[in-house]
Coordinates of C-alpha atoms in Angstrom, one line a residue:
Chain A
M169 CA 11.0 -37.6 34.3
T170 CA 13.0 -34.8 33.0
D171 CA 14.3 -32.0 35.3
I172 CA 11.8 -29.1 35.2
I173 CA 14.2 -26.9 37.5
K174 CA 18.0 -27.0 37.2
V175 CA 20.1 -24.6 39.7
D176 CA 23.8 -24.4 39.2
R177 CA 25.9 -22.5 41.4
L178 CA 23.6 -19.8 42.1
C179 CA 24.8 -16.9 44.3
K180 CA 23.1 -13.8 45.4
K181 CA 25.0 -11.2 47.4
F182 CA 23.4 -8.0 48.7
R183 CA 25.2 -4.8 49.3
L184 CA 24.1 -3.1 52.4
K185 CA 24.8 0.3 53.7
K186 CA 26.4 0.5 57.2
N187 CA 24.8 3.2 59.3
A188 CA 27.8 5.5 60.3
A189 CA 26.8 8.3 62.7
G190 CA 27.7 11.9 61.7
L191 CA 28.7 13.5 58.5
K192 CA 31.2 10.8 58.0
G193 CA 28.4 8.3 57.1
L194 CA 26.8 11.0 54.8
F195 CA 29.9 11.7 52.6
H196 CA 31.6 8.5 52.8
P197 CA 28.9 5.8 53.3
E198 CA 30.4 2.1 54.0
Y199 CA 28.9 -0.8 52.7
K200 CA 29.1 -4.4 53.5
T201 CA 28.3 -7.3 51.5
V202 CA 25.8 -10.0 52.5
T203 CA 25.8 -13.4 50.9
A204 CA 22.4 -14.7 51.0
V205 CA 22.7 -17.7 48.7
D206 CA 26.0 -19.1 48.0
R207 CA 26.9 -21.4 45.2
L208 CA 23.6 -23.5 45.3
S209 CA 23.1 -26.2 43.0
F210 CA 20.1 -28.8 42.7
N211 CA 17.7 -30.2 40.3
I212 CA 14.0 -30.6 40.5
K213 CA 12.0 -33.3 38.4
E214 CA 8.5 -32.7 36.9
G215 CA 5.8 -33.8 39.6
E216 CA 8.3 -33.7 42.6
R217 CA 7.0 -31.9 45.7
V218 CA 10.3 -30.4 47.2
A219 CA 10.6 -28.9 50.8
F220 CA 13.2 -26.1 51.2
I221 CA 13.8 -25.9 54.7
G222 CA 16.3 -23.9 56.8
P223 CA 16.3 -21.5 59.6
N224 CA 15.5 -17.6 59.3
G225 CA 18.0 -16.0 57.2
A226 CA 18.9 -19.3 55.3
G227 CA 18.4 -17.8 51.9
K228 CA 15.3 -19.8 51.2
S229 CA 13.1 -16.9 50.1
T230 CA 16.0 -15.4 48.0
T231 CA 16.4 -18.5 46.1
I232 CA 12.7 -18.7 45.4
K233 CA 12.7 -15.2 44.3
M234 CA 15.4 -15.7 41.9
L235 CA 13.7 -19.0 40.4
S236 CA 10.4 -17.1 40.0
S237 CA 12.1 -14.4 38.3
I238 CA 11.5 -11.6 40.8
L239 CA 15.5 -11.4 41.6
H240 CA 18.6 -11.2 39.5
P241 CA 21.4 -13.6 40.8
T242 CA 25.0 -12.2 41.4
S243 CA 26.4 -15.3 39.6
G244 CA 25.4 -18.8 38.6
T245 CA 22.6 -20.1 36.6
A246 CA 19.3 -21.6 36.8
E247 CA 16.6 -22.9 34.3
V248 CA 12.9 -23.2 34.9
M249 CA 11.0 -25.2 32.4
G250 CA 14.1 -24.5 30.0
L251 CA 13.9 -20.7 30.8
I252 CA 16.3 -18.6 32.4
P253 CA 13.9 -17.0 34.8
W254 CA 15.2 -13.6 35.2
E255 CA 15.7 -13.1 31.5
N256 CA 12.2 -14.7 30.3
R257 CA 9.8 -13.2 33.1
R258 CA 6.9 -12.6 30.7
R259 CA 7.0 -16.2 29.2
L260 CA 7.7 -18.1 32.2
A261 CA 4.9 -16.1 34.2
Y262 CA 2.4 -18.4 32.4
H263 CA 4.1 -21.5 33.7
I264 CA 4.7 -20.7 37.5
G265 CA 2.5 -19.7 40.3
T266 CA 3.9 -18.1 43.5
V267 CA 2.4 -17.4 47.0
F268 CA 4.4 -15.4 49.4
G269 CA 3.0 -16.1 52.9
Q270 CA 3.9 -12.6 54.1
R271 CA 2.5 -10.8 50.9
S272 CA -1.2 -10.7 49.4
Q273 CA -1.7 -11.1 45.7
L274 CA -5.5 -10.4 46.4
W275 CA -7.0 -6.8 46.1
Y276 CA -7.5 -5.9 49.9
N277 CA -10.9 -4.2 49.2
L278 CA -12.4 -6.3 46.7
P279 CA -14.5 -9.4 47.0
V280 CA -12.2 -12.6 46.7
Q281 CA -14.1 -13.5 43.5
D282 CA -13.5 -10.1 41.8
S283 CA -9.7 -10.5 42.7
F284 CA -9.8 -14.0 40.9
G285 CA -11.6 -12.2 37.9
L286 CA -8.6 -9.7 37.8
I287 CA -6.0 -12.4 37.9
G288 CA -7.9 -14.4 35.2
K289 CA -7.7 -11.2 33.1
I290 CA -4.0 -10.9 33.7
Y291 CA -3.1 -14.1 32.5
G292 CA -5.7 -13.7 29.4
L293 CA -7.8 -16.5 30.2
D294 CA -11.2 -16.5 28.4
D295 CA -14.4 -16.3 30.4
I296 CA -15.4 -20.0 29.9
E297 CA -12.0 -21.2 30.6
F298 CA -11.7 -19.1 33.9
R299 CA -15.2 -20.2 35.0
R300 CA -14.6 -23.7 34.7
R301 CA -11.0 -23.5 36.4
L302 CA -12.3 -21.5 39.3
S303 CA -15.1 -23.6 39.8
K304 CA -12.5 -26.7 40.2
L305 CA -10.4 -24.8 42.4
V306 CA -13.0 -23.6 44.6
R307 CA -14.4 -27.0 45.2
L308 CA -11.0 -28.3 45.9
F309 CA -9.9 -25.7 48.4
E310 CA -13.5 -25.2 49.9
I311 CA -13.8 -21.5 49.6
R312 CA -17.3 -21.2 48.0
D313 CA -18.4 -19.4 51.2
L314 CA -15.7 -17.0 51.1
L315 CA -16.1 -15.9 47.5
G316 CA -18.3 -12.7 48.1
H317 CA -16.2 -11.4 51.0
P318 CA -13.6 -8.8 50.5
T319 CA -10.2 -10.0 51.4
R320 CA -9.7 -7.8 54.4
S321 CA -12.3 -9.8 56.1
L322 CA -10.9 -12.9 55.8
S323 CA -9.0 -14.9 58.7
L324 CA -5.2 -15.7 57.8
G325 CA -6.1 -19.3 57.2
Q326 CA -9.1 -18.5 54.8
R327 CA -6.9 -15.8 53.0
M328 CA -4.1 -18.5 52.7
R329 CA -6.4 -20.9 51.0
C330 CA -7.7 -18.1 48.6
E331 CA -3.9 -16.9 47.7
I332 CA -3.2 -20.5 46.7
V333 CA -6.2 -20.6 44.6
A334 CA -5.1 -17.2 43.0
S335 CA -1.8 -18.8 42.1
L336 CA -3.3 -21.8 40.7
I337 CA -5.9 -20.0 38.2
H338 CA -3.6 -20.0 35.4
R339 CA -2.8 -23.9 35.7
P340 CA 0.9 -23.4 36.6
Q341 CA 3.1 -26.8 36.2
I342 CA 5.3 -25.2 39.2
L343 CA 4.1 -23.7 42.3
F344 CA 6.5 -21.9 44.4
L345 CA 5.1 -21.8 48.1
D346 CA 7.1 -19.3 50.3
E347 CA 6.2 -19.9 54.1
P348 CA 2.5 -20.6 53.2
T349 CA 1.7 -21.7 56.7
I350 CA 3.2 -18.8 58.6
G351 CA 1.3 -17.3 61.3
L352 CA -1.3 -20.1 61.1
D353 CA -2.9 -21.9 63.7
V354 CA -2.4 -25.9 63.9
T355 CA -5.7 -26.6 62.4
A356 CA -5.2 -24.2 59.7
K357 CA -1.9 -25.5 59.0
E358 CA -3.3 -29.1 58.5
I359 CA -6.0 -27.9 56.2
I360 CA -3.6 -26.0 53.9
R361 CA -1.0 -28.8 53.9
N362 CA -3.8 -31.2 53.0
L363 CA -5.1 -29.3 50.2
V364 CA -1.7 -28.2 48.9
K365 CA -0.9 -31.8 48.6
K366 CA -4.1 -33.1 47.2
Q367 CA -3.9 -30.3 44.5
A368 CA -0.4 -31.0 43.6
L369 CA -1.2 -34.9 43.2
E370 CA -4.4 -34.3 41.3
E371 CA -2.7 -31.9 38.6
N372 CA 0.9 -33.4 38.7
T373 CA 2.1 -29.7 40.0
T374 CA 5.7 -29.3 40.8
L375 CA 6.0 -28.0 44.2
L376 CA 8.9 -26.0 45.9
L377 CA 7.8 -25.2 49.2
T378 CA 9.9 -23.1 51.9
S379 CA 9.3 -23.2 55.4
H380 CA 11.0 -23.4 58.9
D381 CA 8.2 -25.9 60.3
T382 CA 9.4 -29.3 59.8
D383 CA 5.9 -30.5 59.7
D384 CA 5.1 -28.8 56.4
M385 CA 7.7 -30.7 54.5
E386 CA 6.6 -34.2 56.4
K387 CA 3.0 -33.8 55.4
V388 CA 3.3 -32.3 52.0
C389 CA 6.7 -33.1 50.2
D390 CA 8.6 -36.2 49.1
R391 CA 11.9 -34.5 49.1
V392 CA 13.8 -32.1 51.3
I393 CA 16.6 -29.7 50.5
I394 CA 17.9 -28.0 53.7
I395 CA 20.0 -25.1 53.2
N396 CA 21.9 -22.9 56.0
K397 CA 23.6 -19.7 55.3
G398 CA 23.1 -19.9 51.8
R399 CA 24.6 -23.3 51.4
L400 CA 23.0 -26.7 50.8
I401 CA 23.6 -28.9 53.4
F402 CA 21.1 -31.8 53.0
D403 CA 19.2 -33.0 49.8
D404 CA 17.4 -36.3 50.0
S405 CA 14.1 -37.8 50.5
I406 CA 11.9 -37.1 53.5
H407 CA 12.3 -40.7 54.3
A408 CA 16.0 -40.5 54.5
L409 CA 15.9 -37.4 56.6
K410 CA 13.2 -38.8 59.2
E411 CA 15.5 -41.9 59.4
S412 CA 18.6 -40.0 60.0
Y413 CA 17.5 -36.8 61.8
L414 CA 13.9 -37.0 62.5
N415 CA 14.0 -40.1 64.8
K416 CA 13.6 -38.0 67.9
K417 CA 10.5 -36.5 69.4
Y418 CA 10.4 -33.8 72.0
I419 CA 7.5 -34.4 74.7
E420 CA 6.6 -31.8 76.9
V421 CA 4.0 -32.5 79.7
T422 CA 2.4 -30.5 82.5
D423 CA 1.1 -32.0 85.7
D424 CA -1.5 -30.9 87.8
S425 CA 0.6 -28.8 90.1
G426 CA 1.7 -26.9 86.8
A427 CA 5.2 -28.5 86.6
K428 CA 6.3 -28.9 83.2
I429 CA 8.5 -32.2 82.5
K430 CA 10.4 -32.3 79.2
T431 CA 11.8 -35.6 77.7
V432 CA 13.4 -36.5 74.6
V433 CA 12.5 -39.9 73.0
D434 CA 14.6 -41.8 70.4
T435 CA 11.8 -43.4 68.2
K436 CA 14.1 -45.9 66.9
T437 CA 14.4 -47.6 70.1
T438 CA 11.0 -46.5 71.9
P439 CA 7.7 -45.9 70.4
V440 CA 6.1 -42.5 71.0
K441 CA 3.2 -44.5 72.5
K442 CA 5.4 -46.2 74.9
A443 CA 6.8 -43.2 76.1
L444 CA 3.5 -41.5 76.6
D445 CA 2.1 -44.4 78.5
E446 CA 4.9 -44.4 81.0
L447 CA 4.5 -40.6 81.4
V448 CA 0.8 -41.0 81.8
Q449 CA 1.6 -43.5 84.7
K450 CA 3.9 -41.5 86.3
Y451 CA 2.2 -38.0 86.5
H452 CA -1.2 -36.5 86.8
I453 CA -1.0 -34.9 83.1
T454 CA -3.2 -31.7 82.4
D455 CA -1.3 -31.1 79.0
I456 CA 0.9 -32.8 76.5
T457 CA 2.8 -31.3 73.5
V458 CA 4.9 -33.8 71.0
E459 CA 7.2 -31.9 68.8
N460 CA 9.8 -32.8 66.1
P461 CA 13.1 -31.4 66.8
P462 CA 13.6 -27.9 65.9
M463 CA 15.3 -26.9 62.7
E464 CA 18.5 -25.7 64.4
E465 CA 18.8 -29.0 66.2
I466 CA 18.6 -31.0 62.8
I467 CA 21.0 -28.4 61.3
K468 CA 23.5 -28.9 64.2
E469 CA 23.2 -32.7 63.8
I470 CA 23.9 -32.6 60.1
Y471 CA 26.9 -30.6 60.7
R472 CA 28.0 -32.7 63.5
R473 CA 27.9 -35.8 61.5
D474 CA 29.8 -34.2 58.7
Chain B
M251 CA -4.0 -5.1 21.4
T252 CA -7.6 -6.4 22.3
E253 CA -6.2 -8.6 25.0
T254 CA -4.2 -5.7 26.6
L255 CA -7.2 -3.5 26.4
L256 CA -9.3 -6.2 28.2
K257 CA -6.6 -6.6 30.6
Y258 CA -6.2 -3.1 31.8
G259 CA -10.0 -2.4 31.1
A260 CA -10.6 -5.0 33.9
F261 CA -8.6 -3.0 36.3
F262 CA -10.6 0.2 35.2
R263 CA -13.8 -1.5 35.7
A264 CA -13.0 -3.0 39.0
A265 CA -11.8 0.5 40.4
F266 CA -15.0 2.0 38.8
K267 CA -17.2 -0.4 40.6
Q268 CA -15.4 -0.1 44.0
G269 CA -15.4 3.7 43.5
L270 CA -19.5 3.6 43.0
L271 CA -19.5 1.6 46.3
N272 CA -17.7 4.2 48.2
R273 CA -20.7 6.3 48.8
G274 CA -19.2 8.0 51.9
M275 CA -16.5 9.6 49.6
L276 CA -18.9 10.5 46.8
S277 CA -21.1 12.2 49.3
G278 CA -18.3 14.1 51.0
L279 CA -17.1 15.2 47.4
L280 CA -20.7 16.5 46.5
F281 CA -21.2 18.4 49.7
F282 CA -17.8 20.1 49.5
L283 CA -18.5 21.0 45.7
F284 CA -22.0 22.4 46.7
I285 CA -20.3 24.6 49.6
L286 CA -17.8 25.8 46.9
L287 CA -20.4 26.4 44.1
F288 CA -22.7 28.4 46.6
I289 CA -20.0 30.7 48.0
Y290 CA -18.6 31.6 44.6
N291 CA -21.9 31.9 43.3
R292 CA -22.5 34.6 45.9
L293 CA -19.3 36.3 45.5
W294 CA -19.8 36.5 41.3
E295 CA -23.4 37.8 42.0
V296 CA -22.0 40.6 44.0
I297 CA -19.3 41.3 41.5
G298 CA -21.8 41.2 38.8
I299 CA -24.2 43.5 40.5
Q300 CA -21.3 45.9 40.9
D301 CA -20.1 45.6 37.1
N302 CA -23.6 45.7 35.8
N303 CA -23.1 42.4 34.3
S304 CA -25.7 39.9 35.4
S305 CA -24.2 36.8 33.6
L306 CA -20.9 36.7 35.5
N307 CA -21.9 34.3 37.9
T308 CA -23.4 32.1 35.1
I309 CA -20.0 31.9 33.3
Y310 CA -17.7 31.6 36.2
I311 CA -19.8 29.1 38.2
W312 CA -20.0 26.8 35.1
Y313 CA -16.2 27.1 34.8
L314 CA -15.7 26.5 38.5
L315 CA -17.8 23.3 38.1
F316 CA -15.6 21.9 35.5
A317 CA -12.4 23.0 37.0
E318 CA -13.3 21.2 40.2
M319 CA -14.6 18.2 38.4
I320 CA -10.8 17.7 37.3
I321 CA -9.2 18.8 40.6
L322 CA -11.6 16.9 42.9
S323 CA -11.7 13.8 41.0
L324 CA -8.1 13.0 41.4
P325 CA -7.8 9.8 43.4
K326 CA -4.2 10.4 44.8
P327 CA -2.4 7.7 42.7
D328 CA 1.0 9.2 44.0
R329 CA 0.4 7.9 47.2
V330 CA -0.6 4.5 46.0
L331 CA 2.7 4.0 43.9
T332 CA 4.9 5.6 46.5
D333 CA 3.6 2.9 48.9
D334 CA 4.2 0.1 46.5
I335 CA 7.7 1.2 45.7
R336 CA 8.5 1.6 49.5
S337 CA 6.8 -1.7 50.6
G338 CA 8.4 -3.6 47.8
T339 CA 4.9 -4.6 46.9
M340 CA 5.8 -3.7 43.1
A341 CA 8.5 -6.4 42.9
Y342 CA 5.8 -9.0 43.4
Y343 CA 4.1 -8.1 40.2
I344 CA 7.1 -8.4 38.3
N345 CA 6.7 -11.9 37.6
K346 CA 3.1 -11.5 36.3
P347 CA 2.2 -10.9 32.8
I348 CA 1.1 -7.3 33.2
S349 CA 2.8 -3.7 33.7
F350 CA 2.5 -2.8 37.0
F351 CA 2.4 0.7 36.3
L352 CA -0.3 0.4 33.7
M353 CA -2.4 -1.7 36.1
R354 CA -2.2 1.3 38.9
Y355 CA -2.8 3.8 36.2
A356 CA -6.0 2.0 34.8
E357 CA -7.3 1.5 38.5
A358 CA -6.4 5.2 39.2
L359 CA -8.7 6.3 35.9
G360 CA -11.5 4.1 37.0
S361 CA -11.6 5.8 40.4
M362 CA -11.3 9.1 38.8
T363 CA -14.0 8.5 36.3
V364 CA -16.4 7.7 39.0
S365 CA -15.9 10.9 40.8
F366 CA -15.9 12.9 37.5
L367 CA -19.1 11.5 36.4
V368 CA -20.9 11.9 39.7
M369 CA -19.9 15.4 40.2
G370 CA -20.5 16.2 36.4
G371 CA -24.1 14.9 36.9
V372 CA -25.1 16.1 40.4
G373 CA -22.8 19.3 39.9
S374 CA -24.6 20.1 36.8
L375 CA -28.0 20.1 38.7
M376 CA -26.6 22.2 41.5
T377 CA -25.1 24.8 39.1
L378 CA -28.2 24.7 37.0
S379 CA -30.4 25.7 40.1
L380 CA -27.9 28.2 41.0
T381 CA -27.3 30.3 38.1
G382 CA -29.4 28.7 35.2
V383 CA -28.3 27.2 31.8
P384 CA -24.5 27.0 31.1
P385 CA -22.9 29.4 28.9
F386 CA -22.0 26.8 26.1
E387 CA -24.1 25.4 23.2
W388 CA -25.4 21.9 24.1
R389 CA -24.1 20.5 21.0
Y390 CA -20.8 21.1 22.2
F391 CA -21.3 19.6 25.4
P392 CA -20.0 16.0 24.5
L393 CA -16.7 17.6 23.4
I394 CA -16.1 19.7 26.4
I395 CA -16.8 16.7 28.6
I396 CA -14.4 14.6 26.6
M397 CA -11.6 17.2 26.6
C398 CA -12.2 17.7 30.6
W399 CA -11.8 13.8 31.0
L400 CA -8.7 13.7 28.9
S401 CA -7.4 16.5 31.0
S402 CA -8.2 14.5 34.1
A403 CA -6.4 11.6 32.8
I404 CA -3.5 13.6 31.9
N405 CA -3.6 15.0 35.5
V406 CA -3.6 11.2 36.8
L407 CA -0.8 10.2 34.7
F408 CA 1.1 13.3 36.1
Y409 CA 0.5 12.2 39.7
C410 CA 1.5 8.8 38.8
G411 CA 4.8 10.1 37.7
I412 CA 5.1 12.0 41.1
G413 CA 4.4 8.6 42.8
L414 CA 7.2 7.1 40.8
S415 CA 9.8 9.8 41.8
A416 CA 9.6 7.9 45.3
L417 CA 12.8 6.1 43.7
W418 CA 14.8 9.2 44.2
L419 CA 12.9 11.5 46.6
E420 CA 12.4 10.9 50.4
S421 CA 9.0 12.4 50.4
T422 CA 6.8 12.5 47.4
R423 CA 4.1 14.0 49.4
T424 CA 5.8 17.3 49.7
L425 CA 6.3 17.2 45.8
A426 CA 2.7 16.4 45.3
V427 CA 1.5 19.4 47.5
A428 CA 3.9 21.8 45.8
V429 CA 2.5 20.9 42.5
E430 CA -1.3 21.1 43.7
R431 CA -0.5 24.5 45.0
L432 CA 1.1 25.4 41.5
A433 CA -1.9 23.7 39.5
F434 CA -4.2 25.9 41.8
I435 CA -2.5 29.3 41.0
F436 CA -1.2 28.6 37.4
G437 CA -4.2 26.3 36.3
G438 CA -7.0 28.9 37.2
A439 CA -8.6 26.3 39.3
I440 CA -10.9 28.9 41.1
F441 CA -10.7 31.9 39.0
P442 CA -9.9 31.8 35.2
L443 CA -6.6 33.1 33.9
S444 CA -8.1 35.9 32.0
I445 CA -8.8 38.0 35.2
Y446 CA -5.3 37.8 36.1
P447 CA -2.5 40.3 34.9
D448 CA -1.0 39.6 31.6
W449 CA 2.6 39.1 33.0
F450 CA 1.2 36.2 35.4
V451 CA -0.6 34.5 32.4
D452 CA 2.9 34.6 30.5
I453 CA 4.5 32.8 33.4
A454 CA 1.5 30.3 33.4
R455 CA 1.7 29.5 29.6
W456 CA 5.1 27.6 30.5
T457 CA 3.5 25.3 32.9
P458 CA 1.3 22.3 32.0
F459 CA -1.4 23.5 34.3
Y460 CA -2.2 26.3 31.6
S461 CA -3.4 24.0 29.0
V462 CA -4.4 20.9 31.1
Y463 CA -6.6 22.9 33.5
Y464 CA -7.4 26.6 32.1
L465 CA -7.5 26.2 28.3
T466 CA -9.5 23.2 28.6
I467 CA -12.2 24.5 31.1
K468 CA -12.1 27.7 29.2
L469 CA -14.1 26.0 26.5
V470 CA -16.9 26.0 29.0
Y471 CA -17.5 29.9 28.4
D472 CA -15.5 30.3 25.2
F473 CA -16.0 27.5 22.9
S474 CA -14.3 27.7 19.4
W475 CA -12.9 25.1 17.1
T476 CA -9.4 27.1 17.5
N477 CA -9.5 27.1 21.2
L478 CA -10.2 23.5 21.3
F479 CA -7.4 22.8 18.8
E480 CA -5.0 24.8 20.9
A481 CA -5.9 23.0 24.2
A482 CA -5.6 19.5 22.3
V483 CA -2.1 20.3 20.7
L484 CA -0.8 21.6 24.2
N485 CA -2.2 18.9 26.0
S486 CA -0.7 16.4 23.7
L487 CA 2.7 17.9 24.0
W488 CA 2.7 17.8 27.8
T489 CA 1.3 14.2 27.7
V490 CA 4.5 13.1 25.6
L491 CA 6.6 14.9 27.9
I492 CA 5.0 13.3 31.0
V493 CA 5.0 9.8 29.4
G494 CA 8.5 10.3 28.5
F495 CA 9.4 11.0 32.2
V496 CA 7.2 8.1 33.5
G497 CA 8.7 5.8 31.0
F498 CA 12.2 6.6 32.1
A499 CA 11.3 6.6 35.8
Y500 CA 9.6 3.2 35.2
H501 CA 12.4 1.7 33.3
H502 CA 14.9 2.8 36.1
L503 CA 12.8 1.4 38.8
N504 CA 12.3 -2.0 36.7
K505 CA 16.0 -2.2 36.5
K506 CA 16.5 -1.4 40.3
V507 CA 14.0 -4.0 41.2
N508 CA 15.5 -6.3 38.9
I509 CA 18.7 -6.4 40.8
Y510 CA 17.7 -5.7 44.3
G511 CA 14.2 -7.2 44.3
G512 CA 11.5 -6.2 46.8

């Protein structure tokens, strides 16, 4: 398989104005430079599903914006399908799809179906091709009942399904998903993850998904890239990450007196089931939460081992 | 070319359809238009009686109707574009095969056309019932309508340009309000400029409002091929100037977004 995305020492710095009080700030503004992405290099092969993980402010969205041709880098190079994104916007546009979890590409007041129609026109699809494609995506993402509703009336989970369909109408080979599960409840997150994976497998779409939720990468991707403060700190398979860093589960139980008991289980030595059985025997449990280690813990662990 | 027309035509149609569904807004516009026509009709009737000229209200109320069709049909594209620039929305369209500015312009034209046609249709019936038949020959009617629609399209472009000035200005709303007031005065939005003193008209001539509003609407009561030609030439010149500014601003905006993003 060929490399569909190539990133070489990509760097993005932002110049921000410092807010100085009084006239000094007006006549002699001071600036500080913030490095969002710092000499980032990686390659992605066709059909790979890659999670781009990191805490808030790690540079995930900035990298996606550069690769999807929204931003110009300060230095370094990148190629997406053999094209330099920021120099070949129009040509690249037909090959990539983007979903930004905190932005909508649907028209707020229009019924979802009309928004899809406009997107079809943007990409110059003819009516027959558009209808065939939409019909397939509507079935795959189970949104038939939503088509007649205006975007403003959709729940966040419903809207996100429609956003992903909107980004796939023109049959892109690469899909950039920036925090697609942000703000969603557990059920909606699960639905989105399953649908995204199903679509990617069915059409061999290359996925680059950013998130700070480790569950997103476990459920959808086969490879993970972790960045922190703009730098790459881990690039390997999900399996390798699980083996090395996701071998702990954080369990929190609440007993009938309302007290919360927290425990960390090393899944290499103790199966989660065994740990839960022990807790059930010991306490009158009213609630249980089992979570992966938070992103910050994983990053700390990576640095510690380095 | 056909694909481009289809692309932006789709945005025009979507906004047109959306505008038709916005019955509350259309009813409000028609109510306001009726009040305006009714009050000014009474005013011109009184002036006509004093001047012994019974056709004054017919001339000036039909003039007022076409003036209001241009002014009231404007859908405030300046606000939409200012919001898009301030919120960074524009940056997210940069990687789509479409001109963001033309997309917004096509949408604004669609919204404007709905209001323009509804006010033209219902407003004509109101004016007919208030003052009687219009002062122009019916055979010129299509030309007058087309000229007025084109003036409205220039007006929309002008306000889109104001929206783009959010790049440099803290508040584009202040500029839009100032322009509205100037258009009102120098464009003869309520009274034709022919009733103003000459020195005032000489000043108005140097503004785009003179041709975009007054010269175009004047065709309603003073249609001649010379007047039509004069309005068309001056409107074309102003369009070139506005397109030049908009092109410059949009290029600058793209460059800025290109570097700094959303």
